[in-house]
Coordinates of C-alpha atoms in Angstrom, one line a residue:
M28 CA -40.9 -31.1 86.9
D29 CA -39.1 -34.2 85.7
P30 CA -35.8 -33.3 84.0
L31 CA -36.6 -35.6 81.1
V32 CA -40.0 -33.9 80.6
T33 CA -38.4 -30.5 80.9
S34 CA -35.9 -31.4 78.3
I35 CA -38.5 -32.7 75.9
F36 CA -40.7 -29.6 76.4
N37 CA -37.7 -27.2 75.7
S38 CA -36.8 -29.2 72.6
C39 CA -40.3 -29.1 71.3
W40 CA -40.6 -25.4 72.1
D41 CA -37.4 -24.5 70.3
L42 CA -38.4 -26.7 67.3
G43 CA -41.8 -25.0 67.1
R44 CA -40.3 -21.6 67.3
K45 CA -37.9 -22.3 64.5
F46 CA -40.7 -23.7 62.4
F47 CA -42.9 -20.7 63.0
Y48 CA -40.2 -18.2 61.9
W49 CA -39.3 -20.4 58.9
T50 CA -42.9 -20.7 57.8
F51 CA -43.7 -17.0 58.2
D52 CA -40.4 -15.6 57.1
G53 CA -41.2 -12.6 54.9
Y54 CA -44.6 -12.0 56.6
I55 CA -43.7 -11.4 60.2
Q56 CA -40.5 -9.6 60.7
P57 CA -39.1 -7.4 63.5
K58 CA -39.1 -3.8 62.3
K59 CA -35.6 -2.4 61.6
D60 CA -34.6 0.7 63.5
F61 CA -33.5 3.4 61.1
E62 CA -33.3 6.2 63.7
P63 CA -29.5 6.0 63.9
L64 CA -29.1 6.3 60.2
W65 CA -31.3 9.4 59.9
N66 CA -29.4 11.0 62.8
E67 CA -26.1 10.3 61.1
T68 CA -27.1 11.4 57.6
K69 CA -29.1 14.5 58.9
V70 CA -32.3 13.3 57.1
I71 CA -34.3 15.5 59.4
N72 CA -36.6 18.4 58.7
S73 CA -36.3 21.9 60.3
I74 CA -38.5 20.8 63.3
G75 CA -36.8 17.6 64.0
N76 CA -39.1 15.1 62.2
K77 CA -37.5 12.1 60.6
P78 CA -38.8 9.5 58.1
I79 CA -41.0 6.9 59.7
L80 CA -40.9 3.2 58.6
K81 CA -44.5 2.4 57.7
S82 CA -44.1 -1.1 56.3
Q83 CA -41.5 -3.7 55.3
N84 CA -42.4 -6.5 53.0
K85 CA -40.3 -9.5 51.9
T86 CA -40.8 -11.6 48.7
A87 CA -38.7 -14.3 47.1
Q88 CA -36.7 -11.6 45.2
T89 CA -37.0 -8.4 47.2
Q90 CA -37.1 -6.7 50.5
V91 CA -39.1 -3.4 50.4
Y92 CA -39.1 -0.7 53.0
T93 CA -41.7 2.2 52.8
F94 CA -41.1 5.4 54.6
T95 CA -43.0 8.6 55.2
I96 CA -41.4 11.8 53.9
P97 CA -41.6 14.6 56.5
V98 CA -42.6 18.1 55.3
G99 CA -39.5 19.9 54.0
L100 CA -37.8 16.7 52.8
T101 CA -38.0 15.1 49.4
I102 CA -37.2 11.8 47.7
D103 CA -33.8 13.4 46.9
N104 CA -32.8 13.3 50.5
F105 CA -33.1 9.5 50.3
I106 CA -31.3 9.2 47.0
R107 CA -28.4 11.4 48.0
N108 CA -27.8 9.0 51.0
K109 CA -28.1 5.8 49.0
A110 CA -24.6 4.8 49.8
A111 CA -25.1 5.3 53.6
L112 CA -28.4 3.4 53.4
A113 CA -26.7 0.5 51.6
Q114 CA -24.0 0.4 54.2
Y115 CA -26.5 0.5 57.0
L116 CA -28.4 -2.4 55.5
H117 CA -25.2 -4.3 54.6
E118 CA -26.2 -4.3 50.9
D119 CA -24.5 -3.4 47.6
P120 CA -25.8 0.0 46.4
K121 CA -26.3 -1.6 42.9
N122 CA -29.0 -3.8 44.4
I123 CA -31.0 -1.0 45.9
R124 CA -33.6 1.2 44.1
I125 CA -35.1 4.3 45.7
E126 CA -38.3 5.9 44.3
L127 CA -41.3 7.9 45.1
A128 CA -44.6 6.1 45.3
N129 CA -47.9 7.4 46.8
N130 CA -46.1 10.3 48.4
M131 CA -43.8 7.9 50.3
A132 CA -40.2 6.7 49.8
T133 CA -39.8 3.1 48.8
V134 CA -36.5 1.4 49.2
T135 CA -36.3 -1.9 47.3
I136 CA -33.4 -4.3 47.8
Y137 CA -33.0 -7.0 45.2
D138 CA -31.6 -10.4 46.0
T139 CA -29.6 -10.9 42.9
S140 CA -29.0 -14.5 43.6
K141 CA -32.8 -15.1 43.2
L142 CA -33.5 -12.9 40.2
N143 CA -33.7 -15.8 37.9
F144 CA -37.0 -16.2 35.9
D145 CA -37.0 -19.4 33.8
Y146 CA -38.8 -19.0 30.5
K147 CA -39.9 -22.6 30.6
E148 CA -41.8 -22.0 33.8
Y149 CA -44.2 -19.6 32.1
K150 CA -46.9 -20.3 29.6
F151 CA -47.3 -18.3 26.4
D152 CA -49.9 -18.4 23.7
Y153 CA -48.1 -19.1 20.4
K154 CA -51.3 -19.1 18.5
A155 CA -52.6 -15.7 19.6
K156 CA -53.6 -13.3 16.9
E157 CA -51.5 -10.6 18.4
M158 CA -47.8 -11.3 18.3
K159 CA -46.5 -10.6 21.8
V160 CA -42.9 -11.7 22.3
P161 CA -42.1 -12.3 25.9
I162 CA -38.8 -10.7 27.0
G163 CA -38.6 -11.0 30.8
I164 CA -40.0 -9.6 34.0
N165 CA -40.6 -5.9 35.0
L166 CA -38.7 -5.5 38.2
K167 CA -41.1 -2.9 39.6
T168 CA -44.4 -4.8 39.0
F169 CA -43.0 -8.3 38.5
E170 CA -45.3 -8.7 35.5
T171 CA -44.2 -10.2 32.2
V172 CA -42.7 -7.7 29.7
Y173 CA -43.6 -8.2 26.0
W174 CA -42.4 -6.8 22.7
N175 CA -45.1 -6.4 20.0
P176 CA -43.3 -6.2 16.7
T177 CA -46.6 -5.6 14.8
S178 CA -47.3 -2.4 16.7
P179 CA -46.3 0.8 14.8
N180 CA -44.8 2.0 18.1
E181 CA -42.6 -1.0 18.6
C182 CA -41.4 -2.3 15.2
H183 CA -37.8 -3.2 14.9
L184 CA -35.6 -4.1 17.8
L185 CA -32.0 -3.4 19.0
I186 CA -30.4 -5.5 21.7
G187 CA -27.1 -3.9 22.9
G188 CA -24.7 -4.5 25.8
S189 CA -21.2 -5.6 26.6
T190 CA -19.9 -9.1 26.6
G191 CA -21.5 -11.2 29.4
A192 CA -24.4 -8.7 29.8
G193 CA -27.0 -11.3 28.6
K194 CA -27.4 -10.3 25.0
S195 CA -27.2 -13.9 23.6
V196 CA -29.7 -15.2 26.2
C197 CA -32.1 -12.3 25.4
L198 CA -31.9 -13.1 21.6
N199 CA -32.5 -16.8 22.3
V200 CA -35.6 -16.0 24.4
I201 CA -37.0 -14.1 21.5
M202 CA -36.1 -16.8 19.0
E203 CA -37.7 -19.5 21.2
Y204 CA -41.0 -17.6 20.9
L205 CA -40.7 -17.0 17.1
I206 CA -39.9 -20.7 16.2
N207 CA -43.1 -21.7 18.0
R208 CA -45.3 -19.6 15.7
K209 CA -46.5 -20.7 12.3
D210 CA -47.0 -17.2 10.9
V211 CA -43.3 -16.3 11.1
E212 CA -40.5 -16.5 8.5
L213 CA -36.9 -16.1 9.6
W214 CA -34.0 -14.6 7.6
L215 CA -30.9 -15.2 9.8
Q216 CA -27.4 -13.6 9.5
D217 CA -25.3 -15.6 12.0
T218 CA -22.1 -13.6 12.0
K219 CA -20.7 -15.1 15.2
L220 CA -21.7 -18.7 14.4
V221 CA -22.8 -19.2 18.0
D222 CA -26.3 -17.8 18.9
L223 CA -28.3 -18.8 15.8
T224 CA -26.9 -22.1 14.6
E225 CA -29.6 -24.1 16.3
Y226 CA -32.3 -22.4 14.3
E227 CA -30.7 -23.2 10.9
K228 CA -33.0 -26.2 10.4
A229 CA -36.1 -24.7 12.0
P230 CA -39.2 -24.9 9.8
Q231 CA -39.6 -21.1 10.0
T232 CA -36.1 -20.4 8.7
K233 CA -36.0 -19.5 5.0
V234 CA -32.5 -17.9 4.9
Y235 CA -29.5 -18.9 7.1
N236 CA -26.1 -17.3 6.4
E237 CA -22.9 -17.9 8.2
G238 CA -20.6 -15.0 9.0
T239 CA -21.1 -12.1 6.6
N240 CA -21.6 -14.5 3.7
Y241 CA -24.4 -13.5 1.2
S242 CA -25.4 -10.6 3.5
I243 CA -25.7 -8.1 0.6
E244 CA -27.6 -10.6 -1.5
T245 CA -29.9 -11.3 1.5
V246 CA -30.8 -7.7 2.2
K247 CA -31.3 -7.0 -1.5
A248 CA -33.6 -10.0 -1.8
L249 CA -35.6 -8.7 1.2
T250 CA -36.0 -5.2 -0.3
D251 CA -37.3 -6.9 -3.4
E252 CA -39.8 -8.9 -1.3
M253 CA -40.7 -5.7 0.5
A254 CA -41.4 -4.0 -2.8
S255 CA -43.5 -6.9 -3.9
R256 CA -45.6 -6.7 -0.7
Y257 CA -46.1 -2.9 -1.2
A258 CA -47.4 -3.5 -4.7
Y259 CA -49.9 -6.0 -3.3
L260 CA -51.0 -3.6 -0.6
K261 CA -51.5 -0.9 -3.2
S262 CA -53.5 -3.2 -5.5
K263 CA -55.9 -4.1 -2.6
G264 CA -56.1 -0.6 -1.1
Y265 CA -54.5 -1.6 2.2
K266 CA -52.1 0.6 4.2
N267 CA -50.5 -2.4 5.8
F268 CA -51.0 -6.1 6.4
N269 CA -52.8 -5.6 9.7
E270 CA -55.8 -4.6 7.5
C271 CA -55.4 -7.6 5.3
P272 CA -57.7 -10.7 5.8
K273 CA -55.9 -13.5 7.6
K274 CA -56.2 -15.9 4.6
N275 CA -54.3 -13.4 2.4
K276 CA -51.6 -12.4 4.9
P277 CA -48.1 -13.4 4.1
K278 CA -45.8 -14.6 6.9
H279 CA -44.3 -12.0 9.1
I280 CA -40.6 -11.8 8.2
F281 CA -37.9 -11.3 10.8
L282 CA -34.4 -10.4 9.6
V283 CA -32.1 -11.2 12.5
I284 CA -28.5 -9.8 12.3
E285 CA -26.5 -11.2 15.1
E286 CA -23.7 -8.7 15.8
L287 CA -23.9 -5.7 13.6
A288 CA -20.3 -4.8 14.4
S289 CA -19.3 -7.6 12.0
F290 CA -20.0 -5.0 9.3
N291 CA -18.1 -1.9 8.5
P292 CA -20.2 1.1 7.4
K293 CA -17.3 2.5 5.3
E294 CA -16.6 -0.8 3.5
D295 CA -20.2 -2.3 3.5
K296 CA -22.0 0.8 2.2
E297 CA -24.4 -1.2 0.0
F298 CA -25.3 -3.5 2.9
Y299 CA -26.0 -0.5 5.2
K300 CA -28.0 1.3 2.4
E301 CA -30.3 -1.7 1.9
L302 CA -30.7 -2.3 5.7
A303 CA -31.7 1.3 6.2
E304 CA -34.3 0.9 3.5
I305 CA -35.8 -2.1 5.2
L306 CA -35.8 -0.4 8.6
A307 CA -37.5 2.7 7.1
K308 CA -40.3 0.8 5.2
G309 CA -40.5 -2.7 6.6
R310 CA -43.2 -2.3 9.2
A311 CA -46.2 -1.9 6.7
A312 CA -44.9 -4.9 4.7
A313 CA -44.8 -7.1 7.8
I314 CA -41.0 -7.1 7.9
T315 CA -39.2 -6.6 11.2
V316 CA -35.5 -6.2 11.9
I317 CA -33.7 -7.5 15.0
L318 CA -30.1 -6.2 15.5
T319 CA -27.7 -7.1 18.2
T320 CA -24.4 -5.6 19.1
Q321 CA -21.8 -5.8 21.8
A322 CA -19.7 -3.0 20.2
P323 CA -22.2 -0.1 20.2
Y324 CA -20.1 2.6 18.5
A325 CA -21.7 5.5 16.8
D326 CA -20.2 4.5 13.4
I327 CA -21.5 1.0 13.7
L328 CA -25.0 2.2 14.6
P329 CA -25.5 5.4 12.7
G330 CA -28.6 7.6 13.0
V331 CA -29.9 6.4 9.7
L332 CA -30.4 3.0 11.2
K333 CA -31.2 3.9 14.9
N334 CA -33.8 6.5 14.0
N335 CA -36.1 3.8 12.7
I336 CA -35.7 1.4 15.6
N337 CA -38.6 1.8 17.9
T338 CA -37.7 -0.7 20.6
I339 CA -34.4 -1.0 22.5
I340 CA -33.3 -3.6 25.0
G341 CA -30.3 -2.0 26.7
L342 CA -28.1 -4.4 28.8
K343 CA -25.1 -3.6 30.9
T344 CA -22.3 -1.5 29.2
R345 CA -18.8 -0.9 30.4
T346 CA -18.7 2.7 29.3
Q347 CA -20.9 5.7 29.4
E348 CA -20.3 6.3 25.7
A349 CA -21.7 2.8 24.8
S350 CA -24.7 3.5 27.0
K351 CA -25.3 6.8 25.2
V352 CA -25.1 5.1 21.7
I353 CA -27.6 2.4 22.6
C354 CA -30.2 4.3 24.5
G355 CA -29.3 8.0 24.4
D356 CA -28.4 8.2 28.1
Y357 CA -24.8 8.1 29.4
E358 CA -25.8 6.6 32.8
A359 CA -28.7 4.3 32.1
L360 CA -26.8 1.1 31.4
V361 CA -23.4 1.4 33.1
N362 CA -24.8 0.7 36.6
L363 CA -26.8 -2.4 35.6
R364 CA -25.8 -5.7 37.2
G365 CA -25.3 -7.7 34.0
K366 CA -26.6 -11.3 33.4
G367 CA -29.8 -10.1 31.8
H368 CA -30.5 -7.1 34.0
G369 CA -31.5 -4.4 31.6
K370 CA -33.8 -1.6 30.5
L371 CA -36.5 -1.7 27.8
F372 CA -37.1 1.5 25.9
N373 CA -40.1 2.0 23.6
A374 CA -42.8 4.5 22.8
T375 CA -44.4 4.0 26.2
G376 CA -41.3 4.8 28.2
E377 CA -38.6 2.9 30.1
Q378 CA -38.9 -0.3 32.1
E379 CA -36.3 -1.9 34.3
I380 CA -36.3 -5.6 33.4
Q381 CA -34.7 -9.0 34.1
V382 CA -34.5 -11.0 30.9
F383 CA -35.9 -14.5 31.1
N384 CA -33.4 -17.3 31.6
L385 CA -33.4 -20.0 29.0

């Protein structure tokens, strides 16, 4: 064959091969051999059977391996060897999740550089009757996660995490939804003068206070509004405003306190007392409280407040104690990656989420 023809043929073949693997990357992959790992870690049952790789699937954000679990072994055998598995796969253990699904072990590796879900790329119905506030993406199902403040099981929200964990972004994602609804009224206490300043002039904003200024006056005014709304419900025979005809419904009030740690329970007793009253009775009066904190100490977030908060977004914490105060679990938040990687806790359970980027 002519050398020139051979050269052209080889070049075309090499180009075609590269194009094929580039096009089908994530669909056709050589199966990884885990045999050496199982031998090294002794993940073998009494008759010598080892886990078998049944499938491996790649998406834009994850690589998922699914293994059989031989008789005599359990998912715990995989979990105990997570560090060895991570080393074998050249991955950070924090980016790996191991769980039981359909009697098989699934090992999911997250590409943290690609876990970036832009709020603006999704479409949300701001006119829907049901108020569903988008928070982020469920990292197990990759479906959108919502908070429904009108639900009796989800009323009031706490967002907690250390500096840089994504608390401000999470709050702004929620605010972005609220300022696009016409049935919302905002009462804002902007203690840090950073996260809420852009909403001061929003049509939905009725109250905007800087720092801790007028905080007592604001919560007192809101308890008065709550009492007025309860009087109306009683006069009409309604239990809450969900039973009220749309034409007679008042706007849903959101009291947003950005950084609860700006208040001292020992010095600001009156403020805490009024806030506790709103948390305890606000739901039926269509009043919802959103609290944020990067200093989750037990005295800052006492039980009298926390016991009436039905939804918690826990972001990365630096200490086990902070994790415990936020969500009741010493370990749940300390191993998160940060930057919006968190856990949503409500009446339906716990979800691992990635907060939308905004």
